[in-house]
Coordinates of C-alpha atoms in Angstrom, one line a residue:
X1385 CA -52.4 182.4 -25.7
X1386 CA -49.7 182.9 -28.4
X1387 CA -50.5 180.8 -31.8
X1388 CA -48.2 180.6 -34.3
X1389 CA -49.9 180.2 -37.8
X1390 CA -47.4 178.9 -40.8
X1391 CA -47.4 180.2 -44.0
X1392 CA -46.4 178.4 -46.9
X1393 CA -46.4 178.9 -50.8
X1394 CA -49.8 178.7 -52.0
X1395 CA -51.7 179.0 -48.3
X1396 CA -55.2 180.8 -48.8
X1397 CA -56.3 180.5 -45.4
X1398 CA -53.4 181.7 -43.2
X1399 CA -55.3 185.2 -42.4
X1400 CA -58.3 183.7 -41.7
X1401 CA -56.7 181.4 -39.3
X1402 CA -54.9 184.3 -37.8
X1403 CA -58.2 186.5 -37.4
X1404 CA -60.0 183.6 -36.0
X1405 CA -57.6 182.8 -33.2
X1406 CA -57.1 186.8 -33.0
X1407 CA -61.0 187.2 -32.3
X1408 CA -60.7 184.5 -29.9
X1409 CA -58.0 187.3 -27.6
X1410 CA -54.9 185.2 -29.0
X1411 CA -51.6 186.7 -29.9
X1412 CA -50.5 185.8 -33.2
X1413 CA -47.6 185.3 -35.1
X1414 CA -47.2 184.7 -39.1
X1415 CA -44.3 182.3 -39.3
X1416 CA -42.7 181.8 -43.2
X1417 CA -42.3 178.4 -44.3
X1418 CA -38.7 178.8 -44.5
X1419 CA -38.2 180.0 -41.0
X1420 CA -36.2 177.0 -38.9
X1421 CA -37.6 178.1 -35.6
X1422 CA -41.2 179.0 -34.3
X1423 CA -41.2 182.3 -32.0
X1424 CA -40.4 182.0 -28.4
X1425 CA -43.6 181.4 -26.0
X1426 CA -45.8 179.6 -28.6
X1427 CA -48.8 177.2 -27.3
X1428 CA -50.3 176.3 -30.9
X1429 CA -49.5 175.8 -33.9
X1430 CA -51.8 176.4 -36.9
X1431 CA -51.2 175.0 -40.0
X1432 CA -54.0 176.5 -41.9
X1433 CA -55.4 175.4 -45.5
X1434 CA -54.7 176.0 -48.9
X1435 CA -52.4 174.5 -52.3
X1436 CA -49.2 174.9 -50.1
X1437 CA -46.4 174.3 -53.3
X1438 CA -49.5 174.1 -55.9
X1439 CA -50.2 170.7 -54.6
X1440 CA -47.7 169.3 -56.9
X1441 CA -46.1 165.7 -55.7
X1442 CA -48.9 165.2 -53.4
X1443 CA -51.3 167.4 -51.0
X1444 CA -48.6 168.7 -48.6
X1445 CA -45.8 166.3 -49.1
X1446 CA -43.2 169.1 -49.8
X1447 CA -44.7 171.3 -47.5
X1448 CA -43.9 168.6 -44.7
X1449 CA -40.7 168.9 -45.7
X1450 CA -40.1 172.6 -45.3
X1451 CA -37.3 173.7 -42.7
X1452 CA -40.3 175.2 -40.2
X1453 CA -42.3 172.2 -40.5
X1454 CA -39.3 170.6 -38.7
X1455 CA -39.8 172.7 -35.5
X1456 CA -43.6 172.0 -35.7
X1457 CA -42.8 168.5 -35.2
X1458 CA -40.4 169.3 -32.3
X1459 CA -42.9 171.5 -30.9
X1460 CA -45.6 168.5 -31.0
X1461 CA -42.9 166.1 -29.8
X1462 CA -42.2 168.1 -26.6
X1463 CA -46.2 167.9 -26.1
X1464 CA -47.1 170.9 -27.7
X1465 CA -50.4 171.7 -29.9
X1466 CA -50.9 171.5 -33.2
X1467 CA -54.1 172.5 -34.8
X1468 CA -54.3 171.5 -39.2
X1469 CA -57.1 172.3 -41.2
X1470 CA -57.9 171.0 -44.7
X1471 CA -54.4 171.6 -45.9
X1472 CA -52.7 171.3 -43.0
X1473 CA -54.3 167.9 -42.0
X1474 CA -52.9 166.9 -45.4
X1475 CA -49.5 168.7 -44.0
X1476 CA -49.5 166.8 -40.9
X1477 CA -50.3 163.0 -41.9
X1478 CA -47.2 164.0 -44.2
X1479 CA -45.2 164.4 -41.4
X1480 CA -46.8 161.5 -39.6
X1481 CA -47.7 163.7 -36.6
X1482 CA -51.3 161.9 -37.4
X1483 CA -51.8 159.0 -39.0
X1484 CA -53.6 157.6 -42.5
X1485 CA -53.9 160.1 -45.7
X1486 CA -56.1 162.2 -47.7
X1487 CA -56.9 161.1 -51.1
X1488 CA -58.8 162.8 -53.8
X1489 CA -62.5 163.1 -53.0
X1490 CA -64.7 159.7 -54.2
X1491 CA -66.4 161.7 -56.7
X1492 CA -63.1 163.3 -58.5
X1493 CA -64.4 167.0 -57.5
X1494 CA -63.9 169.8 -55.9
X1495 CA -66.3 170.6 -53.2
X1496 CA -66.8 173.5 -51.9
X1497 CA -69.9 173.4 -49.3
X1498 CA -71.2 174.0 -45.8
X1499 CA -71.5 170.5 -44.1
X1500 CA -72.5 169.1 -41.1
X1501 CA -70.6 167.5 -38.7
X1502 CA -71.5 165.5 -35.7
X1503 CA -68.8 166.4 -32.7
X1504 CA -67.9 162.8 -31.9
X1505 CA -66.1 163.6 -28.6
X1506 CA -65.3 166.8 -26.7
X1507 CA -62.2 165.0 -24.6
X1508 CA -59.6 167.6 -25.9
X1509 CA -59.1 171.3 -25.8
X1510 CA -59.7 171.9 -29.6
X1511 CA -63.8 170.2 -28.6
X1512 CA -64.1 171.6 -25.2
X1513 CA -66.1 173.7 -26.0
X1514 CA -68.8 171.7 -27.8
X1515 CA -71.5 168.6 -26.4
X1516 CA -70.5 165.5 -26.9
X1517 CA -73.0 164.2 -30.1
X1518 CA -73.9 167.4 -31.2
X1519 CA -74.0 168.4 -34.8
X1520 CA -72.1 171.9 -35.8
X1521 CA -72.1 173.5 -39.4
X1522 CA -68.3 174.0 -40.8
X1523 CA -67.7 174.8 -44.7
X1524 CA -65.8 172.0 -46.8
X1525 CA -63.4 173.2 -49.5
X1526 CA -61.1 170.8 -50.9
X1527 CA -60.3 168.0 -53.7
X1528 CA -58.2 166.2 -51.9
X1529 CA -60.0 165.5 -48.6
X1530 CA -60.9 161.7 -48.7
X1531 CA -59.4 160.2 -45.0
X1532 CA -57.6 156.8 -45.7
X1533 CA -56.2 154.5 -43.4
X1534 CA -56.0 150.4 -42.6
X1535 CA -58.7 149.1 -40.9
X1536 CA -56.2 148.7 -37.9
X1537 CA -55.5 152.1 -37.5
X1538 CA -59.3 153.2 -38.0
X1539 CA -59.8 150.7 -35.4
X1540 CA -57.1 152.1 -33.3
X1541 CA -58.9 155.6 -33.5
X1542 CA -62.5 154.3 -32.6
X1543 CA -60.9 152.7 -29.5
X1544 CA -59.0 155.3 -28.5
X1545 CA -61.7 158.2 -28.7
X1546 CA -59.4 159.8 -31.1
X1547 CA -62.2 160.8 -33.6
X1548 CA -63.1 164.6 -33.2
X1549 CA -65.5 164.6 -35.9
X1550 CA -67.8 163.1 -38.5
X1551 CA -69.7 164.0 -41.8
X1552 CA -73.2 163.6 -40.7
X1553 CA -73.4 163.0 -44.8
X1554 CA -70.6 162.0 -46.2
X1555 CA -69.3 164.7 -48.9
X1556 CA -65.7 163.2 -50.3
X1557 CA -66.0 159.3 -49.4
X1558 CA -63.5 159.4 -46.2
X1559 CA -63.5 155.8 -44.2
X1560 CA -66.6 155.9 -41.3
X1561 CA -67.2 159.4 -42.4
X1562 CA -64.3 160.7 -40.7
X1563 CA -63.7 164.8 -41.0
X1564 CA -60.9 165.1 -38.2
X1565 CA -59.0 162.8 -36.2
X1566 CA -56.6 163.6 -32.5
X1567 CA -53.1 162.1 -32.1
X1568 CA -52.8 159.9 -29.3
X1569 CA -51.8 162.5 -26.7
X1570 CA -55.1 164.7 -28.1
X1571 CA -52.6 167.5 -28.4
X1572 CA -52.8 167.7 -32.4
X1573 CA -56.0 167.9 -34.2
X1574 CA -56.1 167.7 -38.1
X1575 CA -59.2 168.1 -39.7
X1576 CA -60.8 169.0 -43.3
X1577 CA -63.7 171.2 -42.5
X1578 CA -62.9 174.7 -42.3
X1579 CA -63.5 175.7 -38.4
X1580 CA -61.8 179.7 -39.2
X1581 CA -64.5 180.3 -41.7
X1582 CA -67.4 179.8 -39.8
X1583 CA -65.9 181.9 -36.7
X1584 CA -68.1 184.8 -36.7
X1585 CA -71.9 185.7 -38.1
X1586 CA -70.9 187.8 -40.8
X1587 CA -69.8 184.2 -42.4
X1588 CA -73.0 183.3 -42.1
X1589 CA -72.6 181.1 -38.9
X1590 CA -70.1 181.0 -35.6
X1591 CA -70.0 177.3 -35.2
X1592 CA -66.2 177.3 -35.0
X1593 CA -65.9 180.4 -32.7
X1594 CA -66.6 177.8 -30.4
X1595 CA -63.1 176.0 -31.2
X1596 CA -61.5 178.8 -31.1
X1597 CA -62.7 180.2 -27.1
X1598 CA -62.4 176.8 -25.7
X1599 CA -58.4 176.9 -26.8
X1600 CA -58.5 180.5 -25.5
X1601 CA -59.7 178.9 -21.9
X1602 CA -57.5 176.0 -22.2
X1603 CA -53.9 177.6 -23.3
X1604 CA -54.5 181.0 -21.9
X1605 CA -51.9 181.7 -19.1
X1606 CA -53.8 182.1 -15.8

């Protein structure tokens, strides 16, 4: 499997996300934000967390519009995947790849917590890996983290089995406790937990190694 991982201004997560998909046997390569092409041969794209441009405007809004976040969109366009965390989910509703937003967290803090989350389907490659129902233990670490949309489109999601994940206690005020949604081809996961950081036991848990392998088995050429 060859990732891609993007790298903006102000990204604090990049390595991790590299390491991760690294420990999971994955190629990697570290693509600058004003790049206008992703590598030849890439199967996913991470767009990894952080205060890409200092957050200024709004979470990830001029980040969308970076030159290489134009060849992520054809890239998910043509059907390939696309994997945002916490910053990078912001980054991705920007460039409607997935719908609704993130607002700032009910409370008006920063949080900055394990959490649990309850694996609300495992119909895609990024959940493979996990049961159906289960509850997993991912760290949180944003301000800006709140998932917002209509009641259509939340509607849309429940129907569609297009909710990877909820808070099994809701840290930040996000609509039916949402933590990570799929787009409608389940090719493109954005979510606000922090999968990389809980990828091996010196983090003090592996409950996102298992994200991780099952892309390994799912990408990996045969």
């Amino acid at each position: 499997m060859h990732a891609a991982v993007i790298v903006f201004p102000g990204s604090n997560c990049d390595r991790d996300l590299a390491v991760a998909f690294e420990r999971a046997g994955a190629r990697v390569s570290m693509v600058w934000h004003k790049d206008t092409a992703l590598p030849a041969g890439v199967d996913i794209v991470g767009v990894p967390g952080g205060f890409s441009y200092g957050d200024y405007l709004r979470c990830g809004a001029i980040a969308a519009n970076s030159p290489i976040c134009r060849a992520v969109v054809a890239h998910a366009d043509r059907g390939g995947h696309v994997l945002g965390i916490c910053n990078g989910f912001q980054i991705l509703t920007e460039t409607g790849l997935l719908p609704g937003a993130l607002l700032r967290n009910a409370g008006l803090k920063y949080i900055c917590k394990p959490v649990g989350l309850t694996v609300v389907t495992n119909q895609s490659v990024f959940t493979h890996g996990y049961d159906a129902g289960s509850t997993i233990t991912v760290p949180v670490a944003h301000h800006d983290g709140n998932y917002f949309a209509d009641e259509a489109t939340l509607d849309r999601l429940e129907a569609e089995d297009r909710v990877a994940f909820r808070y099994a206690d809701n840290p930040n005020g996000s609509a039916r406790d949402i933590a990570g949604i799929l787009s409608e081809n389940r090719r493109v996961l954005g979510m606000m937990p922090h999968p990389e950081r809980m990828a091996e036991p010196a983090h003090g848990g592996s409950d996102g190694a298992a994200m991780f392998a099952g892309l390994m088995g799912a990408l990996a050429p045969a």
